[in-house]
Coordinates of C-alpha atoms and ligand atoms in Angstrom, one line a residue:
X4 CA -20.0 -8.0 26.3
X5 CA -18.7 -9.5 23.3
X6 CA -19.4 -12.7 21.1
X7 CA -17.7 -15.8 20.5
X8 CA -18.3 -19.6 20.3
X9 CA -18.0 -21.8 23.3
X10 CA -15.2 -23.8 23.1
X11 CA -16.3 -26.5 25.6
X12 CA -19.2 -27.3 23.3
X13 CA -16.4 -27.5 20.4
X14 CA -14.3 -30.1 22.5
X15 CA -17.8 -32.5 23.3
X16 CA -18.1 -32.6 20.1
X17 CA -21.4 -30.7 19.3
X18 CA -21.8 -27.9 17.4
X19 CA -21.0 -25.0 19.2
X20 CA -23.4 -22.3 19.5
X21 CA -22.4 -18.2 20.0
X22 CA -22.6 -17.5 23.7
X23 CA -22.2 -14.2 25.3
X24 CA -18.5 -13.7 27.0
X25 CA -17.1 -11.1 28.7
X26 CA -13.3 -9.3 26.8
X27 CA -11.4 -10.8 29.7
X28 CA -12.4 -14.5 28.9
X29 CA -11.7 -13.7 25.2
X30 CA -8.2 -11.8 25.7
X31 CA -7.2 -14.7 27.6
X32 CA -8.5 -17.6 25.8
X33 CA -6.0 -16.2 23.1
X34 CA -3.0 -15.5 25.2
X35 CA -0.9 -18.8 24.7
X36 CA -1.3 -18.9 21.3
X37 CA 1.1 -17.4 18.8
X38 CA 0.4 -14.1 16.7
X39 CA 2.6 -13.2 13.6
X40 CA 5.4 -11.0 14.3
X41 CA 4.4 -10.4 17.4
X42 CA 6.0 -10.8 21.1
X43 CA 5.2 -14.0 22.2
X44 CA 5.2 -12.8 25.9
X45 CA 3.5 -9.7 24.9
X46 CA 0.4 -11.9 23.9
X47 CA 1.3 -13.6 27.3
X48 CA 1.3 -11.0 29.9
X49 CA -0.7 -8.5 28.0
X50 CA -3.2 -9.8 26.1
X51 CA -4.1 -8.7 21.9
X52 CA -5.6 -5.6 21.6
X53 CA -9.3 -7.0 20.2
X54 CA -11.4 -5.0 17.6
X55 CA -15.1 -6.1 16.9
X56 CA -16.2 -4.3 13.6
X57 CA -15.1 -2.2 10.4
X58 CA -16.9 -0.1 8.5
X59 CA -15.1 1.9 5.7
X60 CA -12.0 3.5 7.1
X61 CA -12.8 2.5 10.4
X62 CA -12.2 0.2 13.3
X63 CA -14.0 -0.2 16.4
X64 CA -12.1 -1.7 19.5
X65 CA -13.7 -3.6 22.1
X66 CA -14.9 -0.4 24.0
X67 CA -16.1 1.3 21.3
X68 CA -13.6 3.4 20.5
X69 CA -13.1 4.1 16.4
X70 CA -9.9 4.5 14.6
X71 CA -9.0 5.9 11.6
X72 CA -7.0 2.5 9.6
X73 CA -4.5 4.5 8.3
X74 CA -2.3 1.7 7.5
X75 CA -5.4 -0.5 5.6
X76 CA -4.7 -3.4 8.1
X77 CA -1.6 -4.6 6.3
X78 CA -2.0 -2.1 3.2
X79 CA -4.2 -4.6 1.9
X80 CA -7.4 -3.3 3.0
X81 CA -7.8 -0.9 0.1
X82 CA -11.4 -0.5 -0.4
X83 CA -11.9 -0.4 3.3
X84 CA -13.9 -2.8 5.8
X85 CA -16.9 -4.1 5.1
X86 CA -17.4 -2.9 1.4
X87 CA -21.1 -4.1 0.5
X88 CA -20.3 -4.9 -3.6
X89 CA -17.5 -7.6 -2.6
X90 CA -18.9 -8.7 0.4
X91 CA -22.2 -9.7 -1.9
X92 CA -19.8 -11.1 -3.9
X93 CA -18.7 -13.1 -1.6
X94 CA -21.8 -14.6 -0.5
X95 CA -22.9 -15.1 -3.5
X96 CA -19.8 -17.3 -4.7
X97 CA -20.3 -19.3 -1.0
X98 CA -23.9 -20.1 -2.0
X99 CA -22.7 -21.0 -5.8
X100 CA -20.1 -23.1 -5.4
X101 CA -17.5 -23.4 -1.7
X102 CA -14.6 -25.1 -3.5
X103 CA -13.6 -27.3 -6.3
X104 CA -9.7 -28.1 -6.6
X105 CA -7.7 -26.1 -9.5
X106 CA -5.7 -29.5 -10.1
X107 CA -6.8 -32.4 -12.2
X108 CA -7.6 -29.9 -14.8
X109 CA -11.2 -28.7 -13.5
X110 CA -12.0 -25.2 -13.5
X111 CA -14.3 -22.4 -11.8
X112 CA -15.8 -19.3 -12.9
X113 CA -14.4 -16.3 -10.8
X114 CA -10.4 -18.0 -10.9
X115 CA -10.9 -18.0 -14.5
X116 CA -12.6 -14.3 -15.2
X117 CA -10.1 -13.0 -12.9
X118 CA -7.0 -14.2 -14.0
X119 CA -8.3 -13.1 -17.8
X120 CA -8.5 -9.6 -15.8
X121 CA -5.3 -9.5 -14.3
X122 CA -3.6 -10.3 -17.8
X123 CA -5.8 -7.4 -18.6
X124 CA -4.8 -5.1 -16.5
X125 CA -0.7 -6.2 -16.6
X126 CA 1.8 -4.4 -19.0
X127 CA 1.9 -6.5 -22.5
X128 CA 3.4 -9.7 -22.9
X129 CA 2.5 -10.6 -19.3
X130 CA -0.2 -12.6 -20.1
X131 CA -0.4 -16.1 -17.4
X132 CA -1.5 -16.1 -13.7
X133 CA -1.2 -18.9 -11.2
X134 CA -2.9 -18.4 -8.1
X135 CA -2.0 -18.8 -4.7
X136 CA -3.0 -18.0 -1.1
X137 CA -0.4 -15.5 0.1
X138 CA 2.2 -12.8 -1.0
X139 CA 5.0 -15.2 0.0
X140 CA 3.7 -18.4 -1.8
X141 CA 3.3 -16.0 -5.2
X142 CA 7.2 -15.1 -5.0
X143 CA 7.7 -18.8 -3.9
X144 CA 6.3 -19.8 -7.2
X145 CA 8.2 -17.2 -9.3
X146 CA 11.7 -18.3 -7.8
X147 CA 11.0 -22.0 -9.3
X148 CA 10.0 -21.1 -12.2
X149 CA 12.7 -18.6 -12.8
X150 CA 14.9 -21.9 -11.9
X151 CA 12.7 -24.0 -14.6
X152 CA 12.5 -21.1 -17.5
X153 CA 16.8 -21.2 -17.6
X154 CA 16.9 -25.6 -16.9
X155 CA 14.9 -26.3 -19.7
X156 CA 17.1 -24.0 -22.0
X157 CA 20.1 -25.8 -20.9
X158 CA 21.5 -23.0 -18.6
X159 CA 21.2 -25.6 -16.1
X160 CA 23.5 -23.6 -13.4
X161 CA 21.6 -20.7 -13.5
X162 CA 20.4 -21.1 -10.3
X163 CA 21.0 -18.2 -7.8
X164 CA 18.8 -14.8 -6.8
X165 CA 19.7 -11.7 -6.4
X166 CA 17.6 -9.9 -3.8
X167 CA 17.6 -6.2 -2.0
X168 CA 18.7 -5.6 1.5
X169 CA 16.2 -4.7 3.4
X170 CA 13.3 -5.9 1.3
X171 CA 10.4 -8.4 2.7
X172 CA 9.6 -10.7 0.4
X173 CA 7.4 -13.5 2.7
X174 CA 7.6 -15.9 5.7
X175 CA 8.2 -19.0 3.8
X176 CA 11.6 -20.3 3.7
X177 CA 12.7 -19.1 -0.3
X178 CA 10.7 -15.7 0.7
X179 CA 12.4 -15.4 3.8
X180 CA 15.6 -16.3 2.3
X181 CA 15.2 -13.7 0.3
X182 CA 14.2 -11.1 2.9
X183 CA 17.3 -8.9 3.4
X184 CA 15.7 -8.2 7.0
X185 CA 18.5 -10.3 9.5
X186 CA 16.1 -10.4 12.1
X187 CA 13.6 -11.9 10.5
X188 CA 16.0 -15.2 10.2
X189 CA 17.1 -15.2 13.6
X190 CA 16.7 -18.6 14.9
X191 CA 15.9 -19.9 11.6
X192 CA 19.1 -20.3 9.8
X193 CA 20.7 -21.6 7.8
X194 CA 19.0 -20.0 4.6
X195 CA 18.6 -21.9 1.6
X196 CA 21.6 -21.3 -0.8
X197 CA 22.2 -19.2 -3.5
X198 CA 20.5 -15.6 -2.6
X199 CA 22.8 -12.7 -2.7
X200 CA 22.3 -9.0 -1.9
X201 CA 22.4 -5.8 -3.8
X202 CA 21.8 -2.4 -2.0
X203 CA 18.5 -0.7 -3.0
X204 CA 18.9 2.7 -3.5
X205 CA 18.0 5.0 -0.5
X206 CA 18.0 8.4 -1.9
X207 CA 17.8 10.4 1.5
X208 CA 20.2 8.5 3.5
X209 CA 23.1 8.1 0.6
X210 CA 25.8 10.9 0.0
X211 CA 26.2 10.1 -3.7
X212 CA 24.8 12.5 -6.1
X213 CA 23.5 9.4 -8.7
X214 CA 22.6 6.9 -5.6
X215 CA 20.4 4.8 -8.5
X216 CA 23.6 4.2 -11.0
X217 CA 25.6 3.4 -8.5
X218 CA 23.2 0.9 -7.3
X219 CA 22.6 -0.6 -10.9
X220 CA 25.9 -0.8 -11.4
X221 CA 26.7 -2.5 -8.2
X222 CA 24.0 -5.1 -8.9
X223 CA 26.0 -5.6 -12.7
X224 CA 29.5 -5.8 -11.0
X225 CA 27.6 -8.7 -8.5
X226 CA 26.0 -10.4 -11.7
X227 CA 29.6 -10.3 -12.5
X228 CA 31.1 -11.3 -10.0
X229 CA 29.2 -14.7 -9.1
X230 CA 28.8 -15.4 -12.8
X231 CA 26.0 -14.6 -15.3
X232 CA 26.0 -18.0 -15.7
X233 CA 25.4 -18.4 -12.2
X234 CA 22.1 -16.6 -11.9
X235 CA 18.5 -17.0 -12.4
X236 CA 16.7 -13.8 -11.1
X237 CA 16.9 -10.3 -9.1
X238 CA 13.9 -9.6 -7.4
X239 CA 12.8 -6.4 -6.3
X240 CA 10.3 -4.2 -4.1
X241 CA 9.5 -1.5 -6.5
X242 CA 9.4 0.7 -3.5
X243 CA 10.5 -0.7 -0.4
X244 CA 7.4 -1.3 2.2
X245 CA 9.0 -2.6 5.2
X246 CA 12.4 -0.6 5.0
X247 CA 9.7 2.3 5.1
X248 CA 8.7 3.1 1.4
X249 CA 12.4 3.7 0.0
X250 CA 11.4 5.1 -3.6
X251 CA 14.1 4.7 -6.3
X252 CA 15.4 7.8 -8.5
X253 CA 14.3 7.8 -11.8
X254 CA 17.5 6.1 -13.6
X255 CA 17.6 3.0 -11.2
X256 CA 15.0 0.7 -13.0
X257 CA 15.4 1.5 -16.3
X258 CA 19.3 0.5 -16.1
X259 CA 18.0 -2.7 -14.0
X260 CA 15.6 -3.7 -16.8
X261 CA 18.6 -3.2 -19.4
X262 CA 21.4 -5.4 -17.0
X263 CA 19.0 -8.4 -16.6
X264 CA 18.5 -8.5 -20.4
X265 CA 22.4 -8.3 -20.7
X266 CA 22.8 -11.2 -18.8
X267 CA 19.6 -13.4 -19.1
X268 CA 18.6 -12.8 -15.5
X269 CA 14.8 -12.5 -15.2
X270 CA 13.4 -9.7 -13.4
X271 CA 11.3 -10.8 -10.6
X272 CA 8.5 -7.7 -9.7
X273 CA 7.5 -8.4 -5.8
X274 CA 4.1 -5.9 -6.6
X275 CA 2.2 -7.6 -3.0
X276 CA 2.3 -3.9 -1.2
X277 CA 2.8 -1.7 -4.9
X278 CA 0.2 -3.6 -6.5
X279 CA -3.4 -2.8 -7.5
X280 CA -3.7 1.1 -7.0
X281 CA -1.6 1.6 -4.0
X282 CA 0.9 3.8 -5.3
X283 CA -1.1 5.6 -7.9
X284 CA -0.3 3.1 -10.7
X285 CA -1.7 -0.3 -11.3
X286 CA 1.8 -1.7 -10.6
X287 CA 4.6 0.0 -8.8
X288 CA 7.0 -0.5 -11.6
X289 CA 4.9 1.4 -13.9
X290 CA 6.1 4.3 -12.3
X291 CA 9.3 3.7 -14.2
X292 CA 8.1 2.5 -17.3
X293 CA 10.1 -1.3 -16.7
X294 CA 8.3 -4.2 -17.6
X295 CA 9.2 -7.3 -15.3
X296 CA 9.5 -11.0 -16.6
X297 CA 7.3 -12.0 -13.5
X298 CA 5.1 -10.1 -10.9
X299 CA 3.4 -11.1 -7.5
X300 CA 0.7 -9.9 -6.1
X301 CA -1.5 -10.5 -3.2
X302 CA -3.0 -7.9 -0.1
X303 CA -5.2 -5.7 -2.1
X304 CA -6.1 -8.5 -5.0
X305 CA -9.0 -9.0 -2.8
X306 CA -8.5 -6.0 -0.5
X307 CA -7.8 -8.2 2.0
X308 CA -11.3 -10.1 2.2
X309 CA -10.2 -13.1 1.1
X310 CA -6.4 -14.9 1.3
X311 CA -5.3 -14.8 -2.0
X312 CA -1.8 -14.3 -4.4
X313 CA -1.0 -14.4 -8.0
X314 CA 1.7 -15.5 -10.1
X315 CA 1.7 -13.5 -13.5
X316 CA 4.5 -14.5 -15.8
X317 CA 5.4 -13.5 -19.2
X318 CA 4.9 -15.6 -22.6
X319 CA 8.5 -16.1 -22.3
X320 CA 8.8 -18.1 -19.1
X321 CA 5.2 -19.3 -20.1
X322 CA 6.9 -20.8 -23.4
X323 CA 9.5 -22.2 -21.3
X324 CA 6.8 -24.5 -19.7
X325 CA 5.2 -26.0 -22.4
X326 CA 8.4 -26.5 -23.7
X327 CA 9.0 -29.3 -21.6
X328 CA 6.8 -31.5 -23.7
X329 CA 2.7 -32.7 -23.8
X330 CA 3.0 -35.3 -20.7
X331 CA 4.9 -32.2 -18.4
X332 CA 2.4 -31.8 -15.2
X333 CA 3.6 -28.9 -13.9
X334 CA 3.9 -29.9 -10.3
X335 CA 2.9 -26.8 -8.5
X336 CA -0.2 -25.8 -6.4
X337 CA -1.8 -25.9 -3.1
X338 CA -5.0 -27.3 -2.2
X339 CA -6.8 -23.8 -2.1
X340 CA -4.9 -22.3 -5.5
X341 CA -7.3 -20.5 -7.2
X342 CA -10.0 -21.0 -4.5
X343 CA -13.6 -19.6 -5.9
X344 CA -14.5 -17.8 -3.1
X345 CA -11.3 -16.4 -2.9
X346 CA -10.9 -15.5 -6.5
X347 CA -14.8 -14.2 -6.1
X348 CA -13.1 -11.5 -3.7
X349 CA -10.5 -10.6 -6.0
X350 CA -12.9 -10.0 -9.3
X351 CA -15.6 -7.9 -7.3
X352 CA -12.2 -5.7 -5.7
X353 CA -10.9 -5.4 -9.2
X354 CA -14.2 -4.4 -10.3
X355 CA -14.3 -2.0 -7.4
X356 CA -11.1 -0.5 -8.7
X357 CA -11.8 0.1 -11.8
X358 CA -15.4 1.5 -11.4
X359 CA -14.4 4.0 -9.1
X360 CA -11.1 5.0 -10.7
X361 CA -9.6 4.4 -7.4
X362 CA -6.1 4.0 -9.1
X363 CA -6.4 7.7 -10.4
X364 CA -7.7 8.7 -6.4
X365 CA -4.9 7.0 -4.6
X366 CA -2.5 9.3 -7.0
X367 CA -4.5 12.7 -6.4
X368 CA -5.3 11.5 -2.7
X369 CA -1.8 10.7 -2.0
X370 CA -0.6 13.9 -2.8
X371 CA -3.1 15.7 -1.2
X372 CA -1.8 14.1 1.7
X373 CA 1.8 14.5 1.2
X374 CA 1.5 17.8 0.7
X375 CA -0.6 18.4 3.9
X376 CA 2.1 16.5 5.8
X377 CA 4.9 18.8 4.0
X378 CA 3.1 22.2 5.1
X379 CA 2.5 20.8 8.7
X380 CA 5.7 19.2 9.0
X381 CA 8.4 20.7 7.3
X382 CA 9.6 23.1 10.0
X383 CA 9.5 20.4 12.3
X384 CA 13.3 19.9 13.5
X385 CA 13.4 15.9 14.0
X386 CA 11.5 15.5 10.3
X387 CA 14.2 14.3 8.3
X388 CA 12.2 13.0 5.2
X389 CA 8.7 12.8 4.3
X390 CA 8.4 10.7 1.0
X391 CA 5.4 8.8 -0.6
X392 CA 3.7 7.9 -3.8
X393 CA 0.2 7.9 -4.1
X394 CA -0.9 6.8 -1.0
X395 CA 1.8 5.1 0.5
X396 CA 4.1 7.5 2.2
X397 CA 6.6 7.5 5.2
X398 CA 8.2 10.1 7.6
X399 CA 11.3 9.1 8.7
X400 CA 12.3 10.7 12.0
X401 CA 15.6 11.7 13.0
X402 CA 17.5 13.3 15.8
X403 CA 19.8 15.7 14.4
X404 CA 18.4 16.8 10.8
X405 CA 21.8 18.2 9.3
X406 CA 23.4 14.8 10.3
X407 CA 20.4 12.7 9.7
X408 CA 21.5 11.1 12.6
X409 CA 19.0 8.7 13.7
X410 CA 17.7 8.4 17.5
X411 CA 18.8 6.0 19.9
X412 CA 16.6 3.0 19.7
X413 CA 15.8 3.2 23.9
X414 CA 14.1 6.4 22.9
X415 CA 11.2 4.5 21.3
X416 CA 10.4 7.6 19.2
X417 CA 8.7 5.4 16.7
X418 CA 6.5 3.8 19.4
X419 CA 5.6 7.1 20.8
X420 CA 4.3 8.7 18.0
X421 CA 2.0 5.1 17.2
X422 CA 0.8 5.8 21.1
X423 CA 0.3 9.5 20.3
X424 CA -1.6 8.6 17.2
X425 CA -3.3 5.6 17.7
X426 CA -4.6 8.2 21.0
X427 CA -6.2 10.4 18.7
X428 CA -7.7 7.8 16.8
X429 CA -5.6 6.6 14.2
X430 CA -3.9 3.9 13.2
X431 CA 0.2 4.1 11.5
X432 CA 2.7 1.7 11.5
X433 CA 5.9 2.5 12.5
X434 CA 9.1 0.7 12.0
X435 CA 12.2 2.3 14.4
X436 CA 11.5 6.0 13.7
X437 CA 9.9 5.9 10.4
X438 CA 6.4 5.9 10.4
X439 CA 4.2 4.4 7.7
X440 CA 0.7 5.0 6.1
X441 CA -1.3 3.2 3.7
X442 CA -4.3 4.5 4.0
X443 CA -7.9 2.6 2.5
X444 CA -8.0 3.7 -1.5
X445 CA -11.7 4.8 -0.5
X446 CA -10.6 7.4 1.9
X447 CA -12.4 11.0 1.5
X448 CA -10.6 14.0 2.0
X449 CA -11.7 14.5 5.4
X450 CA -10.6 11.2 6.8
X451 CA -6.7 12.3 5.1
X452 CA -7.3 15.4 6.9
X453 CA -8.1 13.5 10.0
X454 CA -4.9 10.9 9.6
X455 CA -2.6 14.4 8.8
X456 CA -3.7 16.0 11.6
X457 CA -3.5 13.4 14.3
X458 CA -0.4 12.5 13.1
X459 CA 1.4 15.7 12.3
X460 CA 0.6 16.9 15.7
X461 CA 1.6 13.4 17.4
X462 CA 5.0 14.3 15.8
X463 CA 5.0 17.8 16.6
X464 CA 4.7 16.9 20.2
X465 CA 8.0 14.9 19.9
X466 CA 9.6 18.9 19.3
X467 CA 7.9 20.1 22.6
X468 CA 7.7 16.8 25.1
X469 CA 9.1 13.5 24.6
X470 CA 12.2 14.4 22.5
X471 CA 13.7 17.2 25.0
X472 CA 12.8 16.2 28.5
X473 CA 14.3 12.4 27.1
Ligands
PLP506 N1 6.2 -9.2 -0.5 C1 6.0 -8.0 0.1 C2 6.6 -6.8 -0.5 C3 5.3 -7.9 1.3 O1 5.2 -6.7 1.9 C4 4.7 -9.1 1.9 C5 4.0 -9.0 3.1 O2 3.9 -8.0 3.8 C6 4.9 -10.3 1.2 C7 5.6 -10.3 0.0 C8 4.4 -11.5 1.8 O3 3.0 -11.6 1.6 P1 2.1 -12.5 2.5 O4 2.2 -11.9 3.9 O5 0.7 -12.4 1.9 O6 2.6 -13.8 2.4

């Protein structure tokens, strides 16, 4: 038996009080209603696969079964479910104070000690956070002020992105058309002008020797091409989550950094999976020592307890808005910007962080676990790549390893290995045939061991089963 709340009692109008109902009646009170990125029909015929509690790295389904969350929900999850200093927090900000709007000037506690902290914590001269309520509505907000910073300077055409193939920027029409994902416009089209694509560089797919020159140079020759005038911002993924954690060489961000300065383009840091500890840095880019003119942020700014995003510009595109005079009301914000409770969240998971040096354990836990997968996997003959940084890491899987030939899609090797391993009781993502961790910042070495060993032998299982008899 599970709980939820009667929804007759909802629709007469009284307060509706928890009754007991069996999964069934849940699953299919639920089923013609829409999930995100998910199969409609699926949800239909099927039914959502329900999960009742957390606790650490854990799930627990409906029966009782417990699964490792390898993936940290979305990769926000980073200090695990149900973490007792930030759900306190949480409670405590609830009995405090629910809500007070961030426009008309007023103010609240937590938004203000935490966007102090995130200037903090950001590389110098990065100094001013607006916040928002989701990854995509942070990178919304950066792509009008990127517009705004060159206007008000008189480089009034400068109006056009650059973006990635193949990165994920949000769901919101400027984030999506900024997505280089085709299929997640499908349907949706056209997208709003003026966003053109670079190639990110995929260092185990490419045959060039110097795959992250030849990708800066590409996005110069493009710069070119449409006009520096033309062009207000490149945004990036530091690494690329969705594409399945493409890690730049060395060369490719520094010679970014030093292209946008050439031609005035401001460098837009997408930081929403990188930020906050995932990849063993505060930010992503820090792995290459580049400072961006703008960051966003959001997942595990409140490690996922809370909705919440941030906007953090520097004092350059700051200057740019007071510039516009005294009487300028910047005309920006959602109801629920810089929501108390939500911003609560986000100060107690930043103080979590830092505590418990979780940025320094997601860079010696990550390789911990990359170097477990290496020595389980390496002999494996459909391994074609296992890459990470800190702990975000991906195994891309491949049918012919000399070739790096990828498997036909009806072979739903991705999909087996997420049965395999969500079998053995842990969670991955996979995307095609790469499959994704993210694994809870919180982890201890014996629930990496667990996720390694579950999933190295869901893969090894491809060599002796699935794979050959297909
Ligand atoms: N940017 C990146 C890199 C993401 O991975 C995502 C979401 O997965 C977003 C932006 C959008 O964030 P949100 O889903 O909070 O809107």
């Amino acid at each position: 038996m599970v709980c939820f709340r009667s929804i007759s009692k909802l629709v007469n109008g009284e307060i509706p009080e928890v009754v007991e109902a069996d999964l069934e009646s849940l699953v299919n009170a639920d089923r013609s209603h829409f999930h995100p990125n998910t199969a409609a029909h699926i949800i239909e015929s099927q039914g959502a696969k329900f999960f009742l509690k957390g606790e650490g790295v854990y799930l627990e389904d409906t029966d009782g079964r417990k699964y490792v969350d390898a993936y940290s929900g979305m990769g926000n999850v980073i200090l695990g479910h149900g973490h007792p200093y930030v759900i306190q927090a949480i409670k405590d900000q609830l009995d405090q104070l629910c809500y007070v709007p961030a426009f008309f000037a007023y103010g609240n506690s937590p938004s203000a000690l935490l966007a102090q902290s995130l200037a903090d914590v950001s590389p110098n001269g990065l100094n001013h956070v607006q916040f928002a309520n989701s990854g995509s509505e942070a990178n919304e907000l950066s792509f009008k002020l990127a517009r705004l910073h060159h206007t008000v300077r008189g480089k009034t055409e400068k109006i056009k992105f650059i973006s990635q193939r193949g990165a994920y920027h949000g769901a919101t029409y400027a984030a999506m058309s900024a997505g280089g994902i085709p299929s997640y416009q499908q349907h949706f089209g056209p997208m709003m002008d003026g966003f053109i694509f670079v190639d990110m560089p995929d260092i185990y797919h490419s045959t060039s020797e110097n795959v992250g020159a030849d990708c800066a140079v590409d996005l110069e020759q493009t710069i070119c091409s449409e006009g520096p005038e033309t062009i207000a911002a490149f945004i990036i993924e530091p690494i690329m989550g969705v594409a399945g954690h493409l890690i730049p060489p060395p060369n490719y961000y520094p010679m970014v950094r030093e292209i946008c300065d050439r031609y005035d383009v401001l460098l837009i840091a997408d930081e929403v999976v990188c930020g906050v500890g995932r990849t063993g840095k505060f930010f992503g880019l820090e792995h290459w020592s580049v400072v961006p003119d703008m960051m966003t942020l959001a997942k595990g700014i409140t490690s996922g307890y809370q909705p919440l995003g941030a906007t953090v510009i520097s004092d350059a595109v700051w200057e740019s808005i007071l510039s516009v005079g005294t009487d300028y009301v910047f005309p920006h914000g959602t109801t629920t910007s810089a929501h108390p409770v939500c911003c609560a969240a986000g100060l107690a998971t930043l103080e979590v962080v830092q505590r418990d040096n979780l940025v320094q354990r997601s860079h010696e836990l990550g390789k911990y676990m990359l170097d477990d997968f290496e020595s389980r996997l390496s002999e494996n003959p459909y391994v074609g790549d296992i890459r990470g940084l800190g702990l975000l890491a991906s195994i891309e899987l491949v049918e012919d390893r000399e070739t790096k030939r990828k498997f036909a899609s009806d072979r739903a090797i991705g999909r087996k290995v997420y049965n395999s391993s969500m079998q053995g009781g842990v969670i991955v993502r996979t995307a095609k045939d790469i499959v994704s961790l993210r694994p809870p910042l919180i982890s201890t070495e014996a629930e990496i061991d667990k996720i390694v060993e579950v999933v190295a032998n869901a893969i090894n299982e491809l060599a002796t089963s699935d794979v050959t008899t297909t």
